Coordinates of C-alpha atoms in Angstrom, one line a residue:
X1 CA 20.9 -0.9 -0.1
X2 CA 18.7 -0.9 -3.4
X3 CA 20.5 -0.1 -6.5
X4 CA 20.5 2.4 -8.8
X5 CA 19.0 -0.3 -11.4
X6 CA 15.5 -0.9 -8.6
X7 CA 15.3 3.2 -8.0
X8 CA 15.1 3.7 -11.6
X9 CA 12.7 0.5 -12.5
X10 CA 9.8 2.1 -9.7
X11 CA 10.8 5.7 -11.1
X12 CA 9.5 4.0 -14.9
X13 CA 6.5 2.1 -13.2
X14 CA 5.3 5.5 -12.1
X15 CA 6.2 7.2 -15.0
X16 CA 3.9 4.5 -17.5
X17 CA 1.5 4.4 -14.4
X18 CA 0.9 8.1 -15.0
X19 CA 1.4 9.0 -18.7
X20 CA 0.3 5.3 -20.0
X21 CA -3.6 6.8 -20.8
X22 CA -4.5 3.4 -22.6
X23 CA -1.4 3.7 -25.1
X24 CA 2.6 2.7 -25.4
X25 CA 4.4 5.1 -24.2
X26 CA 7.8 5.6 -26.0
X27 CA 11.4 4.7 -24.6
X28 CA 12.8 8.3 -25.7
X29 CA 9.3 10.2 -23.8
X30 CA 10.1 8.0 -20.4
X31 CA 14.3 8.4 -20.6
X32 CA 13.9 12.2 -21.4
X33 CA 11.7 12.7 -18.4
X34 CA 12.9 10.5 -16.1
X35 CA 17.2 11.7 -17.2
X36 CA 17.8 8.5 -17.1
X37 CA 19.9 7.3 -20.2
X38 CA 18.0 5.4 -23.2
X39 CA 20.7 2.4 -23.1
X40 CA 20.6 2.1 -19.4
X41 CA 16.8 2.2 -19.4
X42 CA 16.4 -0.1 -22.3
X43 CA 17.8 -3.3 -19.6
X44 CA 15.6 -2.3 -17.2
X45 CA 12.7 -2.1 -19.6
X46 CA 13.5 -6.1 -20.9
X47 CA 14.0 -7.1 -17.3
X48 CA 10.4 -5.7 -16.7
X49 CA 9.0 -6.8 -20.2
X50 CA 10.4 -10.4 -19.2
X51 CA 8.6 -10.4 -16.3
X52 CA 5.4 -9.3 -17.6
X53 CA 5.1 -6.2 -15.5
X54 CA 5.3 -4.4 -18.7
X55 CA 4.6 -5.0 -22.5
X56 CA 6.0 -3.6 -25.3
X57 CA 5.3 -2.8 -28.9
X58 CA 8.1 -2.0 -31.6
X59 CA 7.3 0.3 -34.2
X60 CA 5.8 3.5 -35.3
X61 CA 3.1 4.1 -32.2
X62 CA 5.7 1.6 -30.4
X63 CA 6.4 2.1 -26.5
X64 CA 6.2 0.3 -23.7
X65 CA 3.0 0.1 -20.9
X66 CA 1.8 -1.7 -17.8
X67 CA 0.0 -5.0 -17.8
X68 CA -2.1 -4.4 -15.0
X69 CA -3.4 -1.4 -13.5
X70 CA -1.1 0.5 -10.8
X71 CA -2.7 -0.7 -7.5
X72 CA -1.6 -4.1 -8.5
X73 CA 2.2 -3.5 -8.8
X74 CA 3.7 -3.9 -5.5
X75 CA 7.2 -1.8 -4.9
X76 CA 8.6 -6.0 -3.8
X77 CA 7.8 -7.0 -6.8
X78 CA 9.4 -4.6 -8.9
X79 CA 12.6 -4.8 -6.3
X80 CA 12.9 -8.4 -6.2
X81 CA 13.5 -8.7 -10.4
X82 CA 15.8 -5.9 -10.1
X83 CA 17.8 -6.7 -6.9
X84 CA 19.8 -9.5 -6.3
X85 CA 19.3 -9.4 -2.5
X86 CA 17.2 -7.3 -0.7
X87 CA 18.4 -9.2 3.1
X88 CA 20.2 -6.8 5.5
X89 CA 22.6 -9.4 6.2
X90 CA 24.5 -12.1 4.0
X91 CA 22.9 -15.4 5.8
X92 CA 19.6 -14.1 5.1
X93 CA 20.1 -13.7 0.9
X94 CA 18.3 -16.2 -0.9
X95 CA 20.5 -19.8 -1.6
X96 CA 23.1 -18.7 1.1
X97 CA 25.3 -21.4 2.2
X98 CA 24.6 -21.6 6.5
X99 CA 26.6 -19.8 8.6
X100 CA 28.6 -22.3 11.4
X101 CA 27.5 -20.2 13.5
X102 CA 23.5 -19.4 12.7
X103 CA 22.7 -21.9 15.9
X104 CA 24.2 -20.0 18.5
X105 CA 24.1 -16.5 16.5
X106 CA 22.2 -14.1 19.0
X107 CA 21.8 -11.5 16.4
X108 CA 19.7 -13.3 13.8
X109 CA 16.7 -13.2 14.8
X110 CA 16.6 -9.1 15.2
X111 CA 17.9 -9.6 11.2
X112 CA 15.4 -12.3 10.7
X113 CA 12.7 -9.8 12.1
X114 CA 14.1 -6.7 10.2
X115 CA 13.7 -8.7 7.0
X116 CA 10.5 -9.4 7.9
X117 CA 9.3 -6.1 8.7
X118 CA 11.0 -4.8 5.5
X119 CA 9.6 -7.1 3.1
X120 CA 6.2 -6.8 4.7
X121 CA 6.1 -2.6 4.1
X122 CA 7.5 -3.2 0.5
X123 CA 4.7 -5.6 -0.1
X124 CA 2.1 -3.0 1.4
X125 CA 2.7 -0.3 -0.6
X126 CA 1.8 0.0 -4.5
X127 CA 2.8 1.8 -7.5
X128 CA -0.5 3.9 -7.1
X129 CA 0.3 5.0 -3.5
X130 CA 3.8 6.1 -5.3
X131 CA 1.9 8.4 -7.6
X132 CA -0.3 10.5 -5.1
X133 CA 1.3 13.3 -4.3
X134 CA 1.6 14.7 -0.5
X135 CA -1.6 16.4 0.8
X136 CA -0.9 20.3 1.5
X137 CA 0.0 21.5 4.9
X138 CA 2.2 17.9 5.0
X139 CA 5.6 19.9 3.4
X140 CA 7.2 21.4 6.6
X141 CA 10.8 19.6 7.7
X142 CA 11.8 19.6 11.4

Protein backbone atom coordinates (compact mmCIF):
# COMPACT_ATOMS: atom_id res chain seq x y z
CA UNK A 1 0.00 0.00 0.00
CA UNK A 2 1.71 3.49 -0.75
CA UNK A 3 1.50 5.99 1.98
CA UNK A 4 -0.08 8.97 2.48
CA UNK A 5 3.66 10.55 2.45
CA UNK A 6 4.31 8.96 -1.69
CA UNK A 7 0.43 10.18 -2.66
CA UNK A 8 1.22 13.46 -1.58
CA UNK A 9 5.02 13.71 -2.97
CA UNK A 10 3.46 12.80 -6.90
CA UNK A 11 0.45 15.18 -6.05
CA UNK A 12 3.51 18.19 -5.49
CA UNK A 13 5.55 16.83 -8.62
CA UNK A 14 2.49 17.63 -10.56
CA UNK A 15 1.66 20.49 -8.92
CA UNK A 16 5.50 22.35 -9.63
CA UNK A 17 5.25 20.33 -13.04
CA UNK A 18 2.27 22.50 -13.84
CA UNK A 19 2.50 25.91 -12.11
CA UNK A 20 6.60 25.89 -12.07
CA UNK A 21 6.63 28.37 -15.61
CA UNK A 22 10.48 28.77 -15.21
CA UNK A 23 10.14 30.16 -11.47
CA UNK A 24 10.03 28.79 -7.59
CA UNK A 25 6.96 28.18 -6.76
CA UNK A 26 6.10 28.99 -2.98
CA UNK A 27 5.54 26.30 -0.12
CA UNK A 28 2.19 28.24 1.02
CA UNK A 29 0.86 28.44 -3.15
CA UNK A 30 1.55 24.36 -3.40
CA UNK A 31 0.05 23.43 0.43
CA UNK A 32 -2.99 25.81 -0.18
CA UNK A 33 -3.85 24.07 -3.40
CA UNK A 34 -2.87 20.78 -2.84
CA UNK A 35 -4.85 21.01 1.26
CA UNK A 36 -2.11 19.39 2.23
CA UNK A 37 -0.67 20.99 5.52
CA UNK A 38 2.58 23.40 5.24
CA UNK A 39 4.48 21.34 8.12
CA UNK A 40 3.57 18.05 6.61
CA UNK A 41 4.59 19.15 3.13
CA UNK A 42 7.71 20.84 4.27
CA UNK A 43 9.30 16.88 4.98
CA UNK A 44 8.29 15.85 1.95
CA UNK A 45 9.69 18.81 0.14
CA UNK A 46 13.44 18.12 1.93
CA UNK A 47 13.07 14.52 1.15
CA UNK A 48 12.64 15.59 -2.53
CA UNK A 49 15.15 18.64 -2.35
CA UNK A 50 17.72 15.92 -0.87
CA UNK A 51 17.28 13.87 -3.64
CA UNK A 52 17.63 16.41 -6.19
CA UNK A 53 14.18 15.94 -7.77
CA UNK A 54 13.52 19.38 -6.57
CA UNK A 55 15.50 22.60 -5.69
CA UNK A 56 14.78 25.20 -3.50
CA UNK A 57 15.38 28.89 -2.96
CA UNK A 58 14.73 30.70 0.54
CA UNK A 59 13.72 34.10 0.51
CA UNK A 60 11.53 36.79 -0.92
CA UNK A 61 10.79 35.13 -4.75
CA UNK A 62 11.81 31.79 -2.69
CA UNK A 63 9.89 28.35 -3.57
CA UNK A 64 10.67 25.28 -4.61
CA UNK A 65 10.81 23.81 -8.54
CA UNK A 66 11.83 20.70 -10.52
CA UNK A 67 15.33 19.91 -11.68
CA UNK A 68 14.47 18.37 -14.73
CA UNK A 69 11.59 18.66 -17.01
CA UNK A 70 8.43 16.39 -16.14
CA UNK A 71 8.89 13.52 -18.75
CA UNK A 72 11.91 12.67 -16.84
CA UNK A 73 10.43 12.06 -13.32
CA UNK A 74 9.30 8.60 -13.21
CA UNK A 75 6.28 7.86 -10.53
CA UNK A 76 9.29 4.80 -9.08
CA UNK A 77 11.39 7.24 -8.55
CA UNK A 78 9.43 9.61 -6.59
CA UNK A 79 7.84 6.28 -4.65
CA UNK A 80 11.03 4.70 -3.86
CA UNK A 81 12.49 7.95 -1.67
CA UNK A 82 9.22 8.16 -0.10
CA UNK A 83 8.30 4.52 0.61
CA UNK A 84 10.15 2.26 2.65
CA UNK A 85 9.00 -0.86 0.69
CA UNK A 86 7.07 -0.98 -2.20
CA UNK A 87 7.28 -5.38 -2.30
CA UNK A 88 3.82 -7.00 -1.93
CA UNK A 89 5.18 -9.37 0.40
CA UNK A 90 7.82 -9.07 3.34
CA UNK A 91 10.69 -11.51 1.73
CA UNK A 92 10.64 -9.40 -1.24
CA UNK A 93 11.51 -5.81 0.77
CA UNK A 94 14.87 -4.66 0.23
CA UNK A 95 17.75 -6.11 2.98
CA UNK A 96 15.16 -8.84 4.20
CA UNK A 97 16.57 -11.49 6.14
CA UNK A 98 15.63 -15.09 3.94
CA UNK A 99 12.79 -16.81 4.65
CA UNK A 100 13.57 -20.80 5.78
CA UNK A 101 11.30 -21.49 3.62
CA UNK A 102 11.89 -19.30 0.20
CA UNK A 103 13.39 -22.76 -1.42
CA UNK A 104 10.41 -24.73 -1.35
CA UNK A 105 7.95 -21.60 -1.19
CA UNK A 106 5.47 -22.27 -4.19
CA UNK A 107 4.06 -18.83 -3.93
CA UNK A 108 7.17 -16.67 -4.57
CA UNK A 109 7.57 -16.56 -7.74
CA UNK A 110 3.82 -15.29 -8.62
CA UNK A 111 5.15 -12.35 -5.80
CA UNK A 112 8.46 -12.28 -7.48
CA UNK A 113 6.52 -11.66 -10.85
CA UNK A 114 3.90 -9.27 -9.33
CA UNK A 115 6.88 -7.14 -8.14
CA UNK A 116 8.13 -7.22 -11.26
CA UNK A 117 5.22 -6.27 -13.21
CA UNK A 118 4.53 -3.43 -10.58
CA UNK A 119 7.79 -1.93 -10.63
CA UNK A 120 7.96 -2.14 -14.36
CA UNK A 121 4.45 0.08 -14.90
CA UNK A 122 5.74 2.59 -12.15
CA UNK A 123 8.87 2.98 -14.09
CA UNK A 124 6.72 3.42 -17.42
CA UNK A 125 4.81 6.09 -16.46
CA UNK A 126 6.00 9.93 -15.90
CA UNK A 127 5.03 12.89 -14.15
CA UNK A 128 3.97 14.40 -17.53
CA UNK A 129 1.62 11.45 -18.38
CA UNK A 130 0.16 12.42 -14.72
CA UNK A 131 -0.62 15.92 -15.81
CA UNK A 132 -2.69 15.18 -19.14
CA UNK A 133 -5.96 15.16 -18.40
CA UNK A 134 -8.50 12.36 -19.80
CA UNK A 135 -9.53 12.81 -23.45
CA UNK A 136 -13.56 13.57 -23.64
CA UNK A 137 -15.96 10.88 -24.34
CA UNK A 138 -13.35 8.71 -21.83
CA UNK A 139 -15.60 9.85 -18.38
CA UNK A 140 -18.35 7.22 -18.41
CA UNK A 141 -18.16 4.41 -15.32
CA UNK A 142 -19.68 0.92 -15.76
Amino acid sequence: MISTRGRYALRVMIDLAEHQGGGYVPLKEIADRQEISEKYLENILKALVQNRLLTGLRGKGGGYRLVRPPEEYTVASVLRLTEVSMAPVSCLEPGAEQCPRMSGCRTLPMWKKLDDMVSGYLDSVTIADLMETESEGNDYVI
